[in-house]
Tab-separated table of C-alpha atoms and ligand atoms in Angstrom:
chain	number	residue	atom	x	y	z
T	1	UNK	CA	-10.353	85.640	86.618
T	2	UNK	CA	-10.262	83.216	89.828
T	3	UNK	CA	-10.725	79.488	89.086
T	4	UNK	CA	-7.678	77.200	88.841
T	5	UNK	CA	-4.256	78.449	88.427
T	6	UNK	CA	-2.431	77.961	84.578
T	7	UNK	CA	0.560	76.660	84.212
T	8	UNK	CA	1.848	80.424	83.426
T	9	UNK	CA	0.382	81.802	86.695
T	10	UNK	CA	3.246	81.375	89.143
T	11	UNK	CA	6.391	81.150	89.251
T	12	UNK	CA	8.006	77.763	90.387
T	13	UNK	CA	11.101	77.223	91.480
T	14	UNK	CA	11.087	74.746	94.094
T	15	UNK	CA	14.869	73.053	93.923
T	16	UNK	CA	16.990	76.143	93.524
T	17	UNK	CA	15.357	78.736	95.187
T	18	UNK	CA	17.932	79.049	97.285
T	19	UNK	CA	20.798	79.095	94.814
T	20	UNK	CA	22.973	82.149	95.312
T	21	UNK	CA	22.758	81.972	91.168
T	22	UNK	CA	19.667	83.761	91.167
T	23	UNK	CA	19.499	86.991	92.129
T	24	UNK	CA	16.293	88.303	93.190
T	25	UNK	CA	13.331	86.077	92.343
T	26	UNK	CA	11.040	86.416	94.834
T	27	UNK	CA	9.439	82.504	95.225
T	28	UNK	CA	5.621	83.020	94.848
T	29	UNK	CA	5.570	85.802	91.776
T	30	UNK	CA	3.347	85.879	88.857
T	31	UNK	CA	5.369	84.961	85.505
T	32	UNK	CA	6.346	88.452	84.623
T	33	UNK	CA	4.075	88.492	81.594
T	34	UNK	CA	7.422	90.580	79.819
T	35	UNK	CA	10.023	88.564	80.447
T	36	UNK	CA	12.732	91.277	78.717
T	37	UNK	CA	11.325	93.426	80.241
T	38	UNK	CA	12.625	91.353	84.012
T	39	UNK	CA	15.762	91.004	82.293
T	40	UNK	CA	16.010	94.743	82.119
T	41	UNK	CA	14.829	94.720	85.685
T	42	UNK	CA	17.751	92.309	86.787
T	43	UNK	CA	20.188	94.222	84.514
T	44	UNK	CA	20.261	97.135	86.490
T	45	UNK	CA	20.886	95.540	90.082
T	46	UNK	CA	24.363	95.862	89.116
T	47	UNK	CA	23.956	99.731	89.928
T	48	UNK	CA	27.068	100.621	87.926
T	49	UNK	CA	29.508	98.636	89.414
T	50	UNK	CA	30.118	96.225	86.821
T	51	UNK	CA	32.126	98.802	84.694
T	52	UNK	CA	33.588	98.783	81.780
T	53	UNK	CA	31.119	95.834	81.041
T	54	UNK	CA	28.150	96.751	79.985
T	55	UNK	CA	24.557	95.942	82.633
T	56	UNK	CA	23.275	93.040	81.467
T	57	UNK	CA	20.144	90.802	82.352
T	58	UNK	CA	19.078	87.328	81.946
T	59	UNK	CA	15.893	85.146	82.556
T	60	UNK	CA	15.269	81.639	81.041
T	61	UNK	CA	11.526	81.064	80.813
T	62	UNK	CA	10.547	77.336	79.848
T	63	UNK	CA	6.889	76.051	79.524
T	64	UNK	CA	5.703	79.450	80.255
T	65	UNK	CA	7.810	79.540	83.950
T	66	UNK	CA	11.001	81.365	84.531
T	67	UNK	CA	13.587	78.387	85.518
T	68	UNK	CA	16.910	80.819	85.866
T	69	UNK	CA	17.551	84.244	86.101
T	70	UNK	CA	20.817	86.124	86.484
T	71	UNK	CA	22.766	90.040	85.960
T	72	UNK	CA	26.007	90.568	85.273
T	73	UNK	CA	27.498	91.751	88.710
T	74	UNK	CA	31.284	92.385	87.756
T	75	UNK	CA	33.765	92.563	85.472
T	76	UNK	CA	35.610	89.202	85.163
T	77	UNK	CA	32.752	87.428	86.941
T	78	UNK	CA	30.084	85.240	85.077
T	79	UNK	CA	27.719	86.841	82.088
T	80	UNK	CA	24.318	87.480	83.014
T	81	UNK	CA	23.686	84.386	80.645
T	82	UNK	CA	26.051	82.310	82.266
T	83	UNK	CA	24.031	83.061	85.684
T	84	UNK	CA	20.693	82.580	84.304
T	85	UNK	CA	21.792	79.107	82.520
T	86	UNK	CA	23.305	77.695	85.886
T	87	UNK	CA	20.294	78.612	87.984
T	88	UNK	CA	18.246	77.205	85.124
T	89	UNK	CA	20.154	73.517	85.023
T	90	UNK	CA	18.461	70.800	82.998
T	91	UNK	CA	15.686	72.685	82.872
T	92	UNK	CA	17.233	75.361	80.087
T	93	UNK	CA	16.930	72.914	77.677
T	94	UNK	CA	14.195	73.418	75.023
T	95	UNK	CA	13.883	77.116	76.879
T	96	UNK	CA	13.918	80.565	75.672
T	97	UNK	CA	16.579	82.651	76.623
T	98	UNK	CA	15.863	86.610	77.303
T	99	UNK	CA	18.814	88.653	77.455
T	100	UNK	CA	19.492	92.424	77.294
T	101	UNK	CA	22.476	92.236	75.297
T	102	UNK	CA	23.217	90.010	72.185
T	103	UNK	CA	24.896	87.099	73.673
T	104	UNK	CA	29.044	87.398	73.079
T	105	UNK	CA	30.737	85.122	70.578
T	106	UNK	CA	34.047	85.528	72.155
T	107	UNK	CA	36.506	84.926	75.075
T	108	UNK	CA	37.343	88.206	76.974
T	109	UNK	CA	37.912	87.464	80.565
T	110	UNK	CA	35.116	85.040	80.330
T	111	UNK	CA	34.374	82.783	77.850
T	112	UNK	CA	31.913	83.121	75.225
T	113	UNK	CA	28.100	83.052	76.324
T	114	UNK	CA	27.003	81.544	72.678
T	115	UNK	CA	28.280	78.031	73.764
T	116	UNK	CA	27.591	77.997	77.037
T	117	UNK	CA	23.927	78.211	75.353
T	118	UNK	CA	24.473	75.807	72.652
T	119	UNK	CA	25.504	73.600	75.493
T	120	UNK	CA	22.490	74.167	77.818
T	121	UNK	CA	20.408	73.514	74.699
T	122	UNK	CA	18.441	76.987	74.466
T	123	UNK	CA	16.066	76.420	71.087
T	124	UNK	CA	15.338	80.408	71.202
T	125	UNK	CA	16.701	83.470	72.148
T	126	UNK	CA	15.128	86.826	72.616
T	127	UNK	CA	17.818	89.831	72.278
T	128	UNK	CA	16.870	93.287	72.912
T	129	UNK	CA	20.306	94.922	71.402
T	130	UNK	CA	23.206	94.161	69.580
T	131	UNK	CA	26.592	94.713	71.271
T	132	UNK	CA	28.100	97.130	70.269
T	133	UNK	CA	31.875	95.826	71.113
T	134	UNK	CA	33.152	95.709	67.837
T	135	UNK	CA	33.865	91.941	68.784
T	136	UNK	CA	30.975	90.801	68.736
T	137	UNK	CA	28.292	93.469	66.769
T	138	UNK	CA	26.184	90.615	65.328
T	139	UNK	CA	28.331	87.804	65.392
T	140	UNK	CA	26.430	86.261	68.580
T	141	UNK	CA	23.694	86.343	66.915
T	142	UNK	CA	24.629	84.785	63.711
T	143	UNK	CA	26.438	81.862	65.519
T	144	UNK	CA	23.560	81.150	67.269
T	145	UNK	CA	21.723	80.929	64.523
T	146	UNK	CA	23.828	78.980	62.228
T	147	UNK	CA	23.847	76.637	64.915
T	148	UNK	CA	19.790	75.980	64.946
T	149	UNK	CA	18.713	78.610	67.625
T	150	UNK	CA	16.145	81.000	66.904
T	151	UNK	CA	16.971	84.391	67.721
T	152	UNK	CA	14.698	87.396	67.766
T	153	UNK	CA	16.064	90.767	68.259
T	154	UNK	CA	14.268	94.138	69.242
T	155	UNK	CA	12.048	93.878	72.483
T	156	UNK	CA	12.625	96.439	74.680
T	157	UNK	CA	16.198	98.019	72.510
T	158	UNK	CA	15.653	101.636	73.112
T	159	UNK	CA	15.724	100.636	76.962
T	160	UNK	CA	18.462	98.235	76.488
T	161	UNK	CA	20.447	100.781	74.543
T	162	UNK	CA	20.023	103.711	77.185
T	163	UNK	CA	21.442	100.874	79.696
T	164	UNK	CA	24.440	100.405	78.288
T	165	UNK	CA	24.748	103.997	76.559
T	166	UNK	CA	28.168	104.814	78.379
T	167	UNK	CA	29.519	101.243	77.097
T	168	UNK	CA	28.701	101.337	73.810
T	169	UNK	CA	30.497	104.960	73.704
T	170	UNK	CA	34.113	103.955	75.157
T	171	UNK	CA	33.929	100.355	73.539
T	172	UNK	CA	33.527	101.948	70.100
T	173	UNK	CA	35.488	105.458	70.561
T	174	UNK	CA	38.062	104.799	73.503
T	175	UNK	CA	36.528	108.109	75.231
T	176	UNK	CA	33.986	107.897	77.872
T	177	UNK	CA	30.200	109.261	77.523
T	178	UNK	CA	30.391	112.911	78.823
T	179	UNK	CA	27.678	114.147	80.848
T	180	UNK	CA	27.852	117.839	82.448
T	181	UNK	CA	26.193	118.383	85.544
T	182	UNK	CA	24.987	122.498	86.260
T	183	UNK	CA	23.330	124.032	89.438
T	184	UNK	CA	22.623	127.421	88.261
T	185	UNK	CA	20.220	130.103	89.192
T	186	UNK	CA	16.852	130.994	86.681
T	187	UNK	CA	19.491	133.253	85.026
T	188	UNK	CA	22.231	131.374	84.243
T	189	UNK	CA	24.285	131.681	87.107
T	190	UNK	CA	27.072	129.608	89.073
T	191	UNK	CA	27.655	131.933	92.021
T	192	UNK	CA	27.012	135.430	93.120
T	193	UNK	CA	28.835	138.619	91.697
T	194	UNK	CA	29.941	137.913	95.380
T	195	UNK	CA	31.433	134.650	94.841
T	196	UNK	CA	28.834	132.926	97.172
T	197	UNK	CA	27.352	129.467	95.405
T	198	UNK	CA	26.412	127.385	98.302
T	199	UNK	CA	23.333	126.204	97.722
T	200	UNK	CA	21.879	127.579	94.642
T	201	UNK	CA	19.890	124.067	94.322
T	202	UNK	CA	17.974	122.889	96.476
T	203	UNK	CA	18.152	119.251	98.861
T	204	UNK	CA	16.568	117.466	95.959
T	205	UNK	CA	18.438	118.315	93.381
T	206	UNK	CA	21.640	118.075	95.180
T	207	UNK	CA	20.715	114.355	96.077
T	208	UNK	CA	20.265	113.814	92.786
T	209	UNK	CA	23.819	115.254	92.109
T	210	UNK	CA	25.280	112.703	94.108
T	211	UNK	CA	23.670	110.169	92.633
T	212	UNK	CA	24.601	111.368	89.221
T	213	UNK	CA	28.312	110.685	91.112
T	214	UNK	CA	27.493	107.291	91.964
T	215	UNK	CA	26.819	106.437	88.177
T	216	UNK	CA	29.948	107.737	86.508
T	217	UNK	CA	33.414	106.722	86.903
T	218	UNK	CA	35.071	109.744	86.860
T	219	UNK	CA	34.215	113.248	88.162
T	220	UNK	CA	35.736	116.513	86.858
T	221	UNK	CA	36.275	119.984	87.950
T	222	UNK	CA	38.634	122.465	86.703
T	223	UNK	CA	40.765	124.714	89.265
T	224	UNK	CA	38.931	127.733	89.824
T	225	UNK	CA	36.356	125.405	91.105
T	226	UNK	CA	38.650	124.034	93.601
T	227	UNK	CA	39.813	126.870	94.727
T	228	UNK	CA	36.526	128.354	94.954
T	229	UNK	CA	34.641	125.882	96.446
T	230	UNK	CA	36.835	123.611	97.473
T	231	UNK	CA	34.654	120.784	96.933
T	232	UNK	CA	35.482	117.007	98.232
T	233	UNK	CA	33.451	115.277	94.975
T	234	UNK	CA	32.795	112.219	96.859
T	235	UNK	CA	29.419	110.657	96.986
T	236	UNK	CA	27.460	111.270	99.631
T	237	UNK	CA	23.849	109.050	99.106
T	238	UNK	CA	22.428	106.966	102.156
T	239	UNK	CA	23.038	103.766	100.270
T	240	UNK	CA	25.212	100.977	101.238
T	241	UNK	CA	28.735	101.668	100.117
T	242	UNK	CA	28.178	104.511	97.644
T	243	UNK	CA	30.408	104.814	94.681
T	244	UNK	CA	33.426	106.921	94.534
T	245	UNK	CA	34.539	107.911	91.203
T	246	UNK	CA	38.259	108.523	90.224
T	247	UNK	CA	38.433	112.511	91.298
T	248	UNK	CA	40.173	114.577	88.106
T	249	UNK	CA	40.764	118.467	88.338
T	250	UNK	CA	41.708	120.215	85.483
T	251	UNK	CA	45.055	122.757	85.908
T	252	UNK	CA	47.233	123.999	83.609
T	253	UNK	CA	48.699	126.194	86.275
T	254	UNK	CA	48.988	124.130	89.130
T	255	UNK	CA	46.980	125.852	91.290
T	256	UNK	CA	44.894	123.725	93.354
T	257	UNK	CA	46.812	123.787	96.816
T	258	UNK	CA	47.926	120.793	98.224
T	259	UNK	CA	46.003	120.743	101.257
T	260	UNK	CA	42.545	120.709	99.236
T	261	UNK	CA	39.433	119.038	99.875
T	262	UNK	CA	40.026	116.947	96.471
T	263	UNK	CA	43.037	115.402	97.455
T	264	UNK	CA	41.634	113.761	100.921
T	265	UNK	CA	39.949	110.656	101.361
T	266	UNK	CA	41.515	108.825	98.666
T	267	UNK	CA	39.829	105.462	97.257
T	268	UNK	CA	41.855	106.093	93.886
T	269	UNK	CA	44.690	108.879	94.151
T	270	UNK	CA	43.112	112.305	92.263
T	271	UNK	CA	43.946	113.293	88.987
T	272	UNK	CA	45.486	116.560	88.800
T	273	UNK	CA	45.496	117.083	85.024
T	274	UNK	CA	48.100	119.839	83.517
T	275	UNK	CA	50.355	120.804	80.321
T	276	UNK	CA	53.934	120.884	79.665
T	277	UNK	CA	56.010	123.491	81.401
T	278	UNK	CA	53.856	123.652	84.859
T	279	UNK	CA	56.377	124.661	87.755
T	280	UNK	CA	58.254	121.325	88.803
T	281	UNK	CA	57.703	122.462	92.582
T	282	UNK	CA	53.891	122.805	92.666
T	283	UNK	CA	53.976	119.210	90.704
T	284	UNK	CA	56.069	117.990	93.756
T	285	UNK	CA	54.184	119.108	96.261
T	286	UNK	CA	50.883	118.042	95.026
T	287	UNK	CA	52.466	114.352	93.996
T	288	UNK	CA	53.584	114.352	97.935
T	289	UNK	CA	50.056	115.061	98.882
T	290	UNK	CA	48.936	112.083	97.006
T	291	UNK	CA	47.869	113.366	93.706
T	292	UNK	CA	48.939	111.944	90.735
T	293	UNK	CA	49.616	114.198	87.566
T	294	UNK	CA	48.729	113.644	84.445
T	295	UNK	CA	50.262	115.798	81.738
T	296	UNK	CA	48.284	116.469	77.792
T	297	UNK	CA	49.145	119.039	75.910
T	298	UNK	CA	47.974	122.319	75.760
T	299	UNK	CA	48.499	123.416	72.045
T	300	UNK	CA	46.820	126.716	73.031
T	301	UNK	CA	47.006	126.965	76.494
T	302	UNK	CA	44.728	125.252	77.641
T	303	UNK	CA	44.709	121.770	78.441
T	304	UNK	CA	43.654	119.234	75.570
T	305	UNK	CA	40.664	117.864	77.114
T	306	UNK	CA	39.763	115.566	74.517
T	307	UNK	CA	43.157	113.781	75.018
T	308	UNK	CA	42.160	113.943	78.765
T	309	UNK	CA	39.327	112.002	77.614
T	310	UNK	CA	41.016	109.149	75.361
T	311	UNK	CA	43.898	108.727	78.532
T	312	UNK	CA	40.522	108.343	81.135
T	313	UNK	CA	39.374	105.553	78.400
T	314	UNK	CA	42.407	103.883	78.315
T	315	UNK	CA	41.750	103.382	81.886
T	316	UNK	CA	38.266	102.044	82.046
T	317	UNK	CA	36.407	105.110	82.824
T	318	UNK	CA	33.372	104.692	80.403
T	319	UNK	CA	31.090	107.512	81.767
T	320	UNK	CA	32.954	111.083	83.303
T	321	UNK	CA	30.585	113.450	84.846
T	322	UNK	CA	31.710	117.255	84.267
T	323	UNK	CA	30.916	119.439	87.008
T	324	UNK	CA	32.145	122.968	86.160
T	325	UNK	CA	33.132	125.226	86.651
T	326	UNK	CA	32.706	127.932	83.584
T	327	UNK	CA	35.947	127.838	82.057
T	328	UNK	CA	36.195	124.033	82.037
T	329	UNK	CA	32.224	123.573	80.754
T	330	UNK	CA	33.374	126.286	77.687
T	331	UNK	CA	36.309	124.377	76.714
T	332	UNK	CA	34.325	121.231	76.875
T	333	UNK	CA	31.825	123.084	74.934
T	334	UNK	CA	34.222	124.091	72.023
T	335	UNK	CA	36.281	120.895	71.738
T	336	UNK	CA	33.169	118.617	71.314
T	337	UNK	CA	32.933	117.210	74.535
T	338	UNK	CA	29.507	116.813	75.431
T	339	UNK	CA	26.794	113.777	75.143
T	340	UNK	CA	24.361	114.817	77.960
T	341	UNK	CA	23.596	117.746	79.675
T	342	UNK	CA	21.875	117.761	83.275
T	343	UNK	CA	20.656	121.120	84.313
T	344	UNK	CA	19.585	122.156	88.059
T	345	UNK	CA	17.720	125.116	87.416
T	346	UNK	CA	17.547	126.946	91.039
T	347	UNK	CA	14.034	129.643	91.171
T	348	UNK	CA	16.119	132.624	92.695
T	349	UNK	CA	17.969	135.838	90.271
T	350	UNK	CA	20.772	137.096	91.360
T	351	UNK	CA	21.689	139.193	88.305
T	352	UNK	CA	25.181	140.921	88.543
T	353	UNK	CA	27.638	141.504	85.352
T	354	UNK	CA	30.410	139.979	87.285
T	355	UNK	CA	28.198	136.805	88.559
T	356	UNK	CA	30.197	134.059	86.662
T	357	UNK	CA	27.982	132.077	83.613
T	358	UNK	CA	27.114	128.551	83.495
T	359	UNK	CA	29.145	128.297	80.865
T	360	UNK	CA	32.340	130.348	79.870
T	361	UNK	CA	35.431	130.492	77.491
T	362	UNK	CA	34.973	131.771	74.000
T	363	UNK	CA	31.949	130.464	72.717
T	364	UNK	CA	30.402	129.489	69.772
T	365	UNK	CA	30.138	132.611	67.486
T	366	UNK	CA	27.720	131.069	65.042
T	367	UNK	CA	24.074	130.529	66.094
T	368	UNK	CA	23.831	128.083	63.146
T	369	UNK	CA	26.987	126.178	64.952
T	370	UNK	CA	25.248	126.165	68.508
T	371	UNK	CA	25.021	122.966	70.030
T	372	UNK	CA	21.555	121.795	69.615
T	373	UNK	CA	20.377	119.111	72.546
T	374	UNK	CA	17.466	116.634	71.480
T	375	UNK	CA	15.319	115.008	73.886
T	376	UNK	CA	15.099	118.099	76.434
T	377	UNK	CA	12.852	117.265	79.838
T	378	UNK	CA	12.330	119.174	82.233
T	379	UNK	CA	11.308	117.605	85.758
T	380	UNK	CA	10.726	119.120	88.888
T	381	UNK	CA	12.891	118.395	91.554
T	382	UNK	CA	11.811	120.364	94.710
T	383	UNK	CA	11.707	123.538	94.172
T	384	UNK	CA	14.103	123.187	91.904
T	385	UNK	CA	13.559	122.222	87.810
T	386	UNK	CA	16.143	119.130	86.465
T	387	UNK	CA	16.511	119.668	82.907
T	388	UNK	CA	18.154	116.826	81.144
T	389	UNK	CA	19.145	116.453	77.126
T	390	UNK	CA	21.075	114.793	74.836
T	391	UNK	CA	23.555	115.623	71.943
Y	401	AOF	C1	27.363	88.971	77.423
Y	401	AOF	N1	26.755	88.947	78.624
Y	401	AOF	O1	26.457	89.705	80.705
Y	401	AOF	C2	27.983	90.833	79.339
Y	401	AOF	C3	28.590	90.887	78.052
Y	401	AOF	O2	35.842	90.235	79.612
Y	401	AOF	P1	34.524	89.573	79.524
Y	401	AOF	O3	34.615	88.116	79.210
Y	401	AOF	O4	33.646	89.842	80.737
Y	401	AOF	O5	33.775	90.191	78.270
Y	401	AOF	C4	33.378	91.516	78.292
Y	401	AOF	C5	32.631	91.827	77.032
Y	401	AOF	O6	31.482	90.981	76.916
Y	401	AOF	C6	32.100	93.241	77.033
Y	401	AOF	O7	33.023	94.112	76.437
Y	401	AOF	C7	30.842	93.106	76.195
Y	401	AOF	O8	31.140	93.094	74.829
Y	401	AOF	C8	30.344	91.734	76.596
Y	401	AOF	N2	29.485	91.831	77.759
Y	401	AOF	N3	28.238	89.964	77.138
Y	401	AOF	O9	27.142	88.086	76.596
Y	401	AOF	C9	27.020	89.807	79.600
Y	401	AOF	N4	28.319	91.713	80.315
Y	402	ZN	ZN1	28.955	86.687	77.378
């Protein structure tokens, strides 16, 4: 177009560029024509560490020029609103607010966002989603507008939804979202009829893995996997202070040994999850090795994992990442336990009646009672194809 720059052509912020309360405006940007669309943007800087909260953006955007902009960074610190507002000072009045999540109407470990926007003297508000913490669900909204504000909800929600997918799960069940992570071969296999599993997937895929680590807050394996592979189920990514998430391993027997992989390096002690009767000495000897145990019950054998999951809810964990092997996927299968599904699928056969199956246990006798995924994708991932889906 060229000629004289509009007022909606750059951003401007030449007093508080500096202020720590914005996170990363760069100073001589365009006006993101999408403003919810930057909130999203800012939203996910938080990169998962801001659990159980939800990732939430903020920008304020007066006369056309965003004056504040902010994410929620951690739980117990400021609201992404609270962030944008301070950033945006004097200047918030008269502005519109866009925010990634409905604005919260009451006083957790913060207080609620819907005054401290009454107070800055926001005259509209752009939503993209409703929170789902039972809470709130709606009643941000409708104080805001009961006290004048225009509020629009919508832009951007499927987006905003996905973002906070593993919230709205725990804060309206108690259990976490369950995502299973496979590495198998083009036939459906975790390991040789050998035993040998290391590496069916290829660099890729196995980056992605650990990235998939970084984004939950919990990890599980069950035993066989530990003894197997004995794997560490840390997160190995070449970013700056990866996540680690808690570390659970599923025995009813007690038979991970207590100088495994699982139970070094210890940011959180690892759960060693088992059912009534296990032998008292095994229990000792893996508590002295710095597990802690966790008992459910185990009405036929096998370890309740769905009360596994309410006990990992009760303590924050919002998102748990199952990562085999095929007894633990089966029961997870059969007890309900599944939202998404991330499949490495490896280009080798290695055949073999005793090669162990993605997925074990009984089963699901009934085609008609299958689980049925929605959304599959497939990408390609090295040589590799990631196939992700949804229940
Ligand atoms: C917002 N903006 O940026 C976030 C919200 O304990 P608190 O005070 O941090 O409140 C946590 C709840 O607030 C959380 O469960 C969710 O309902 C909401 N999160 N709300 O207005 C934000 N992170
Ligand atoms: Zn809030």
């Amino acid at each position: 177009m060229g000629g004289r720059a509009g007022p909606t052509d750059a951003v401007s912020l030449p007093r508080r560029r500096r202020s720590p309360m914005i996170d990363t405006l760069p100073a001589a940007r365009p006006v993101p024509l999408d403003p919810m669309a930057e909130a999203l943007r800012l939203a996910r800087l938080a990169d998962h560490r801001q659990g159980p909260n939800p990732m939430v953006g903020a920008v304020v955007v007066a006369d056309g020029r965003v004056v504040g902009a902010g994410h929620h960074q951690r739980a117990g610190g400021p609201h992404a609103e609270e962030r944008a507002l301070a950033a945006a000072g004097e200047r918030a009045r008269g502005a519109t607010l866009h925010v990634t999540l409905e604005p919260c109407a009451h006083t957790g470990r913060t207080g609620p966002c819907v005054a401290r926007i009454l107070a800055a003297g926001i005259a509209r508000v752009e939503v993209a989603t409703l929170d789902p913490n039972p809470l709130v669900d709606g009643r941000g909204v409708q104080a805001l507008r009961a006290a004048g504000v225009a509020v629009a909800v919508g832009a951007h929600a499927e987006e905003a939804r996905e973002l906070i997918r593993p919230f709205a799960v725990w804060v309206t069940t108690g259990l976490p979202l369950v995502t299973w992570k496979v590495a198998m071969t083009l036939d459906g296999k975790l390991a040789t009829a050998a035993g040998e599993s290391r590496w069916i997937s290829g660099p890729e895929s196995r980056r992605r893995a650990h990235r998939l680590r970084h984004e939950h807050d919990a990890v599980l394996v069950g035993s066989g996997t530990v003894l197997a592979d004995d794997p560490e189920l840390t997160t190995r990514l070449d970013v700056a202070d990866p996540r680690q998430p808690l570390r659970v391993v599923v025995d009813g027997r007690l038979r991970t040994p207590p100088g495994a992989r699982v139970l070094r390096r210890a940011e959180h002690p690892t759960l060693v999850v088992t059912r009534p009767g296990a032998p008292a000495a095994r229990r000792a000897a893996l508590e002295a090795a710095g597990a802690e145990l966790v008992e459910v019950s185990a009405p036929d054998g096998r370890c309740d994992l769905r009360e596994l999951a309410g006990r990992l809810g009760e303590r924050g964990c919002t998102s748990l990442l199952v990562e085999g092997g095929s007894a633990v996927l089966g029961s997870c299968l059969t007890q309900g336990l599944v939202d998404r599904v991330v499949v490495f699928v490896a280009p080798i056969l290695v055949g073999g009646r005793d090669a162990p199956d993605a997925i074990g246990g009984v089963g699901i006798p009934r085609l008609a009672d299958a689980l049925r995924l929605r959304r599959l994708r497939a990408e390609p991932l090295g040589d590799d194809l990631c196939l992700t889906g949804e229940r």
